[in-house]
Amino acid sequence: MDLPHGYVARPYRGPSDHGAMADVLGRYHDQADGTELPTVEQFDVVYAHLHDCDPDLDIALVEHGGAVVAYSRASWVDLGNSGRDCIVFTPTVPEHLGEQLFVALLAANERQMRAWADASPPARYRAYAYRDRVDGPPSGEALWLEQLGYTATEWGASLVRPDLDDIPTRPLPDGVEVRPVTVNQIRPILVAHWEAFRGEWDFREATDADHDESMAHPYRDESLWKVAWAGDVVVGQVKPFINTDENTARGHQRGYTEFISTHRDWRNRGIAGALLAMSLQELKDRGMTEAALGADTNNPGGAFHLYTSLGFQVRSYEAVYTKPVASVG
């Protein structure tokens, strides 16, 4: 890596680096008020189940003055007939987030990922950047990416419901019911969630490793889950969790209403809204005073509008930036 003066890159050393990496990511995410505080336990799970990424080659930590101030992770994902996305993620602590370092990290990772792109054309580079508004002028990472030929092609948002007052009651359709989750239902529930996103822009086939990662989630609590069934078919689900470490560190009582999905044959019948309202009430009953979630703003099921109608407020946007990989010759 051709880094600015004073910065040094070194290889990833395994779980012993997770504390420093969690700190970097948490400080980087502080600019997005709705984003969950990452923990070492979450890093342990995610990095034990990496997809299409060789930790010895594709992860680097950046130090300044002996302290870790950034890291980069390169990976790829195959999107069926849509080709391959070569993904770079470069979180940096705010006081070191500058154009020269960002561009150097991006360029090094583009070089690293070029062989992946050439092996499975058509291919794109993919990176991420926070934005204050979807329609506002870019700044920081977003501006630097656009200057390098990247285009914002997808959008996500972090949302927070600042209180758990006045939670509406929304009915489920006739023939649909919520049941307590049993152990033998967990895998079918996870499979149904994954399948609900088939055909969306970043879908890939699930693997046993994906199942193992879900099962190892440090805050997994099936007693919080709201899963709707029509006979033997999972037709919708919300799988809330409570990050107790975050609540202690940040001094709030927040629960997350995440992993939301509806069977494509059951969309637009009010299932997701009913389950989300139940989830908010469950979090309130557990002593939480606010809720948060991340959402794809152009979800084909209109989920973003559902969340805002239930009292969630946008705190920040994240743009997915992509750039076609130029063919050789």
Short mmCIF file of C-alpha atoms in Angstrom, two decimals:
data_model
loop_
_atom_site.label_atom_id
_atom_site.label_comp_id
_atom_site.label_asym_id
_atom_site.label_seq_id
_atom_site.Cartn_x
_atom_site.Cartn_y
_atom_site.Cartn_z
CA MET A 1 0.00 0.00 0.00
CA ASP A 2 1.31 3.44 -0.97
CA LEU A 3 0.07 5.23 2.16
CA PRO A 4 0.57 8.86 3.20
CA HIS A 5 3.55 9.70 5.41
CA GLY A 6 3.16 8.43 8.97
CA TYR A 7 0.77 5.57 8.13
CA VAL A 8 1.85 1.95 8.10
CA ALA A 9 -0.14 -1.07 6.93
CA ARG A 10 0.30 -4.49 8.50
CA PRO A 11 -1.36 -7.90 8.09
CA TYR A 12 -4.39 -9.01 10.06
CA ARG A 13 -3.33 -11.09 13.08
CA GLY A 14 -6.61 -12.84 13.81
CA PRO A 15 -8.94 -12.46 16.80
CA SER A 16 -6.33 -10.54 18.77
CA ASP A 17 -7.04 -7.62 16.40
CA HIS A 18 -10.79 -7.64 16.93
CA GLY A 19 -10.75 -5.24 19.85
CA ALA A 20 -8.91 -2.58 17.85
CA MET A 21 -11.07 -3.20 14.77
CA ALA A 22 -14.30 -2.96 16.77
CA ASP A 23 -13.09 0.35 18.19
CA VAL A 24 -12.28 1.70 14.71
CA LEU A 25 -15.65 0.61 13.30
CA GLY A 26 -17.55 1.99 16.29
CA ARG A 27 -15.87 5.38 16.01
CA TYR A 28 -16.42 5.37 12.24
CA HIS A 29 -20.11 4.55 12.77
CA ASP A 30 -20.54 7.35 15.30
CA GLN A 31 -21.34 9.64 12.39
CA ALA A 32 -24.46 7.51 11.79
CA ASP A 33 -26.55 7.90 14.93
CA GLY A 34 -28.76 4.89 14.27
CA THR A 35 -25.95 2.40 13.72
CA GLU A 36 -25.32 -0.41 16.17
CA LEU A 37 -22.15 -0.29 18.26
CA PRO A 38 -19.97 -3.23 17.11
CA THR A 39 -18.54 -5.55 19.73
CA VAL A 40 -15.59 -7.92 19.86
CA GLU A 41 -18.01 -10.86 20.09
CA GLN A 42 -19.63 -9.83 16.82
CA PHE A 43 -16.24 -9.56 15.12
CA ASP A 44 -15.36 -13.03 16.39
CA VAL A 45 -18.50 -14.43 14.74
CA VAL A 46 -18.27 -12.52 11.45
CA TYR A 47 -14.57 -13.17 10.91
CA ALA A 48 -15.00 -16.85 11.65
CA HIS A 49 -17.48 -17.06 8.74
CA LEU A 50 -15.97 -14.81 6.06
CA HIS A 51 -17.13 -15.37 2.48
CA ASP A 52 -14.72 -15.20 -0.47
CA CYS A 53 -12.06 -13.43 1.54
CA ASP A 54 -8.67 -14.77 2.58
CA PRO A 55 -7.85 -13.06 5.90
CA ASP A 56 -4.11 -13.54 5.33
CA LEU A 57 -4.22 -11.67 2.01
CA ASP A 58 -7.34 -9.53 1.89
CA ILE A 59 -7.39 -7.76 5.27
CA ALA A 60 -4.96 -5.08 6.41
CA LEU A 61 -4.79 -2.85 9.46
CA VAL A 62 -3.44 0.70 9.25
CA GLU A 63 -1.52 2.18 12.14
CA HIS A 64 -0.47 5.74 12.94
CA GLY A 65 1.78 6.43 15.90
CA GLY A 66 1.46 2.78 16.92
CA ALA A 67 -2.36 2.87 17.12
CA VAL A 68 -4.80 1.21 14.71
CA VAL A 69 -6.72 4.00 12.96
CA ALA A 70 -8.23 2.13 9.98
CA TYR A 71 -8.54 -1.26 8.39
CA SER A 72 -9.50 -2.57 4.99
CA ARG A 73 -11.21 -5.78 3.98
CA ALA A 74 -11.66 -6.97 0.41
CA SER A 75 -14.09 -9.69 -0.65
CA TRP A 76 -16.30 -10.61 -3.55
CA VAL A 77 -19.85 -11.80 -4.09
CA ASP A 78 -21.27 -13.48 -7.20
CA LEU A 79 -24.68 -12.13 -8.18
CA GLY A 80 -25.83 -14.80 -10.59
CA ASN A 81 -26.33 -13.49 -14.11
CA SER A 82 -25.50 -9.97 -12.91
CA GLY A 83 -21.81 -10.82 -12.56
CA ARG A 84 -19.44 -10.29 -9.66
CA ASP A 85 -19.06 -7.44 -7.19
CA CYS A 86 -15.58 -6.93 -5.76
CA ILE A 87 -16.16 -5.23 -2.43
CA VAL A 88 -13.86 -3.02 -0.41
CA PHE A 89 -14.63 -1.79 3.11
CA THR A 90 -12.28 0.79 4.68
CA PRO A 91 -13.61 2.15 8.00
CA THR A 92 -11.39 4.86 9.46
CA VAL A 93 -11.57 6.77 12.74
CA PRO A 94 -12.95 10.28 12.01
CA GLU A 95 -9.80 12.22 12.90
CA HIS A 96 -7.82 10.26 10.29
CA LEU A 97 -10.50 10.10 7.60
CA GLY A 98 -8.91 12.10 4.80
CA GLU A 99 -8.84 11.97 1.02
CA GLN A 100 -5.20 10.94 0.64
CA LEU A 101 -5.48 7.93 2.96
CA PHE A 102 -8.89 6.92 1.62
CA VAL A 103 -7.77 7.01 -2.02
CA ALA A 104 -4.60 5.07 -1.19
CA LEU A 105 -6.58 2.31 0.55
CA LEU A 106 -9.11 2.16 -2.28
CA ALA A 107 -6.41 1.97 -4.97
CA ALA A 108 -4.55 -0.81 -3.16
CA ASN A 109 -7.73 -2.85 -2.81
CA GLU A 110 -8.73 -2.31 -6.44
CA ARG A 111 -5.36 -3.73 -7.44
CA GLN A 112 -5.85 -6.66 -5.07
CA MET A 113 -9.34 -7.38 -6.42
CA ARG A 114 -8.50 -7.07 -10.12
CA ALA A 115 -7.75 -10.79 -10.45
CA TRP A 116 -11.17 -11.62 -8.97
CA ALA A 117 -12.83 -9.30 -11.46
CA ASP A 118 -10.97 -10.75 -14.44
CA ALA A 119 -11.91 -14.29 -13.37
CA SER A 120 -15.66 -13.61 -13.54
CA PRO A 121 -16.73 -10.80 -15.89
CA PRO A 122 -18.75 -8.65 -15.93
CA ALA A 123 -17.55 -7.29 -12.63
CA ARG A 124 -17.85 -4.13 -10.59
CA TYR A 125 -15.96 -2.58 -7.71
CA ARG A 126 -18.22 -1.81 -4.75
CA ALA A 127 -17.61 0.60 -1.84
CA TYR A 128 -19.73 2.40 0.75
CA ALA A 129 -20.12 5.95 2.02
CA TYR A 130 -22.39 7.77 4.45
CA ARG A 131 -24.55 10.57 3.07
CA ASP A 132 -26.54 13.21 4.96
CA ARG A 133 -29.25 13.15 2.29
CA VAL A 134 -30.08 11.15 -0.80
CA ASP A 135 -30.54 14.29 -2.88
CA GLY A 136 -27.84 16.44 -1.28
CA PRO A 137 -24.32 17.14 -2.59
CA PRO A 138 -21.72 14.49 -1.75
CA SER A 139 -18.90 15.15 0.67
CA GLY A 140 -16.09 13.17 2.24
CA GLU A 141 -15.91 9.55 1.09
CA ALA A 142 -18.93 9.97 -1.20
CA LEU A 143 -17.29 12.89 -3.01
CA TRP A 144 -13.95 11.09 -3.32
CA LEU A 145 -15.64 7.99 -4.74
CA GLU A 146 -17.55 10.03 -7.31
CA GLN A 147 -14.36 11.78 -8.35
CA LEU A 148 -12.88 8.32 -8.98
CA GLY A 149 -15.74 7.26 -11.26
CA TYR A 150 -18.00 5.50 -8.74
CA THR A 151 -21.77 5.99 -8.85
CA ALA A 152 -24.32 5.59 -6.06
CA THR A 153 -26.50 2.69 -7.23
CA GLU A 154 -28.26 1.55 -4.02
CA TRP A 155 -29.23 3.25 -0.80
CA GLY A 156 -29.70 2.20 2.80
CA ALA A 157 -30.70 4.09 5.91
CA SER A 158 -30.31 3.85 9.66
CA LEU A 159 -33.56 4.56 11.48
CA VAL A 160 -34.43 5.03 15.14
CA ARG A 161 -37.78 5.10 16.93
CA PRO A 162 -36.83 7.48 19.76
CA ASP A 163 -39.49 6.17 22.13
CA LEU A 164 -41.74 3.17 22.51
CA ASP A 165 -44.90 5.10 23.30
CA ASP A 166 -48.13 4.83 21.32
CA ILE A 167 -47.24 1.56 19.62
CA PRO A 168 -50.08 0.71 17.24
CA THR A 169 -51.84 -2.63 17.15
CA ARG A 170 -51.96 -4.08 13.65
CA PRO A 171 -53.85 -7.28 12.89
CA LEU A 172 -52.49 -10.26 11.00
CA PRO A 173 -54.49 -11.56 8.02
CA ASP A 174 -56.96 -14.38 8.59
CA GLY A 175 -55.23 -17.75 8.70
CA VAL A 176 -51.89 -16.29 9.83
CA GLU A 177 -50.63 -16.68 13.38
CA VAL A 178 -47.53 -16.07 15.48
CA ARG A 179 -46.18 -19.08 17.35
CA PRO A 180 -43.39 -19.45 19.93
CA VAL A 181 -40.17 -20.54 18.23
CA THR A 182 -39.04 -24.09 18.89
CA VAL A 183 -35.53 -25.40 18.30
CA ASN A 184 -36.50 -27.50 15.28
CA GLN A 185 -38.07 -24.45 13.61
CA ILE A 186 -34.97 -22.25 13.67
CA ARG A 187 -33.39 -23.49 10.45
CA PRO A 188 -36.65 -23.32 8.41
CA ILE A 189 -37.15 -19.78 9.73
CA LEU A 190 -33.63 -18.75 8.68
CA VAL A 191 -34.07 -20.39 5.26
CA ALA A 192 -37.38 -18.59 4.74
CA HIS A 193 -35.77 -15.25 5.57
CA TRP A 194 -32.96 -15.79 3.06
CA GLU A 195 -35.34 -16.98 0.34
CA ALA A 196 -37.54 -13.90 0.75
CA PHE A 197 -34.78 -11.79 -0.82
CA ARG A 198 -34.24 -13.91 -3.91
CA GLY A 199 -34.14 -11.67 -6.96
CA GLU A 200 -32.96 -8.57 -5.11
CA TRP A 201 -29.79 -6.80 -6.14
CA ASP A 202 -27.34 -8.43 -3.70
CA PHE A 203 -28.90 -11.89 -3.33
CA ARG A 204 -26.67 -14.96 -3.27
CA GLU A 205 -27.44 -18.56 -2.38
CA ALA A 206 -27.22 -19.35 1.33
CA THR A 207 -24.66 -21.82 2.63
CA ASP A 208 -24.20 -23.86 5.78
CA ALA A 209 -21.68 -21.22 6.86
CA ASP A 210 -24.42 -18.58 6.68
CA HIS A 211 -26.61 -20.73 8.92
CA ASP A 212 -23.75 -21.25 11.37
CA GLU A 213 -23.08 -17.51 11.48
CA SER A 214 -26.74 -16.76 12.23
CA MET A 215 -26.77 -19.35 14.98
CA ALA A 216 -23.60 -17.85 16.49
CA HIS A 217 -24.97 -14.29 16.65
CA PRO A 218 -23.98 -13.17 20.16
CA TYR A 219 -27.34 -11.54 20.88
CA ARG A 220 -29.60 -14.15 19.29
CA ASP A 221 -32.71 -14.60 21.44
CA GLU A 222 -35.56 -16.58 19.90
CA SER A 223 -37.87 -15.53 22.72
CA LEU A 224 -37.89 -12.07 21.10
CA TRP A 225 -38.64 -13.33 17.59
CA LYS A 226 -42.02 -12.73 15.97
CA VAL A 227 -42.57 -15.34 13.27
CA ALA A 228 -45.84 -15.61 11.35
CA TRP A 229 -47.06 -18.92 9.96
CA ALA A 230 -49.80 -19.92 7.56
CA GLY A 231 -50.07 -23.63 8.16
CA ASP A 232 -46.55 -25.02 7.74
CA VAL A 233 -45.24 -22.02 5.78
CA VAL A 234 -43.27 -19.15 7.30
CA VAL A 235 -44.90 -16.07 5.77
CA GLY A 236 -43.15 -13.32 7.69
CA GLN A 237 -40.69 -12.62 10.46
CA VAL A 238 -38.96 -10.01 12.58
CA LYS A 239 -36.05 -11.21 14.71
CA PRO A 240 -35.29 -8.52 17.31
CA PHE A 241 -32.22 -8.52 19.51
CA ILE A 242 -30.76 -6.42 22.31
CA ASN A 243 -27.09 -5.46 22.24
CA THR A 244 -26.49 -5.26 25.98
CA ASP A 245 -22.88 -4.14 25.52
CA GLU A 246 -23.99 -1.20 23.41
CA ASN A 247 -26.64 -0.18 25.91
CA THR A 248 -24.06 -0.18 28.69
CA ALA A 249 -21.50 1.77 26.65
CA ARG A 250 -23.89 4.36 25.25
CA GLY A 251 -26.18 4.68 28.25
CA HIS A 252 -29.43 3.98 26.47
CA GLN A 253 -31.93 1.13 26.38
CA ARG A 254 -32.24 0.28 22.71
CA GLY A 255 -33.50 -2.85 20.99
CA TYR A 256 -33.08 -3.70 17.31
CA THR A 257 -35.98 -4.83 15.13
CA GLU A 258 -33.88 -6.41 12.41
CA PHE A 259 -33.95 -9.39 10.02
CA ILE A 260 -37.37 -8.43 8.70
CA SER A 261 -38.82 -10.34 5.76
CA THR A 262 -42.10 -11.40 4.17
CA HIS A 263 -42.69 -14.38 1.89
CA ARG A 264 -43.09 -12.94 -1.60
CA ASP A 265 -46.52 -14.58 -2.01
CA TRP A 266 -47.75 -12.85 1.16
CA ARG A 267 -46.50 -9.32 0.65
CA ASN A 268 -48.74 -6.25 0.92
CA ARG A 269 -51.11 -7.93 3.39
CA GLY A 270 -49.92 -6.12 6.50
CA ILE A 271 -47.83 -8.98 7.90
CA ALA A 272 -44.57 -7.08 8.33
CA GLY A 273 -46.34 -4.13 9.96
CA ALA A 274 -48.16 -6.38 12.41
CA LEU A 275 -44.98 -8.26 13.34
CA LEU A 276 -43.00 -5.06 13.70
CA ALA A 277 -45.63 -3.57 16.02
CA MET A 278 -45.53 -6.76 18.11
CA SER A 279 -41.74 -6.56 18.21
CA LEU A 280 -41.79 -2.97 19.44
CA GLN A 281 -44.19 -3.95 22.22
CA GLU A 282 -41.99 -6.93 23.14
CA LEU A 283 -38.93 -4.67 23.41
CA LYS A 284 -40.89 -2.25 25.57
CA ASP A 285 -41.96 -5.11 27.82
CA ARG A 286 -38.27 -6.04 28.18
CA GLY A 287 -37.44 -2.55 29.46
CA MET A 288 -36.25 -0.93 26.24
CA THR A 289 -37.08 2.72 25.58
CA GLU A 290 -36.15 3.01 21.90
CA ALA A 291 -35.71 0.84 18.81
CA ALA A 292 -33.53 0.95 15.71
CA LEU A 293 -33.13 -0.80 12.39
CA GLY A 294 -31.33 -0.59 9.07
CA ALA A 295 -33.32 -0.52 5.85
CA ASP A 296 -32.88 -0.68 2.10
CA THR A 297 -34.60 2.53 0.99
CA ASN A 298 -35.54 1.11 -2.42
CA ASN A 299 -36.79 -2.24 -1.12
CA PRO A 300 -39.29 -3.59 -3.68
CA GLY A 301 -41.79 -4.34 -0.92
CA GLY A 302 -41.94 -0.71 0.21
CA ALA A 303 -40.48 -1.57 3.62
CA PHE A 304 -38.83 1.83 4.10
CA HIS A 305 -42.19 3.60 4.00
CA LEU A 306 -43.64 1.05 6.41
CA TYR A 307 -40.92 1.75 8.96
CA THR A 308 -41.37 5.51 8.84
CA SER A 309 -45.15 5.07 9.17
CA LEU A 310 -44.52 3.18 12.42
CA GLY A 311 -42.58 6.05 13.97
CA PHE A 312 -39.02 5.29 12.89
CA GLN A 313 -36.98 8.35 11.94
CA VAL A 314 -34.05 8.46 9.53
CA ARG A 315 -30.76 9.29 11.23
CA SER A 316 -28.36 8.71 8.32
CA TYR A 317 -28.07 7.30 4.82
CA GLU A 318 -25.46 4.97 3.38
CA ALA A 319 -24.88 4.80 -0.34
CA VAL A 320 -23.60 1.73 -2.15
CA TYR A 321 -21.14 2.98 -4.76
CA THR A 322 -20.17 0.85 -7.74
CA LYS A 323 -17.83 1.21 -10.71
CA PRO A 324 -17.53 -1.20 -13.66
CA VAL A 325 -14.15 -2.88 -13.89
CA ALA A 326 -12.65 -1.88 -17.21
CA SER A 327 -11.79 -4.79 -19.46
CA VAL A 328 -8.16 -5.42 -20.27
CA GLY A 329 -7.08 -4.53 -23.77
#
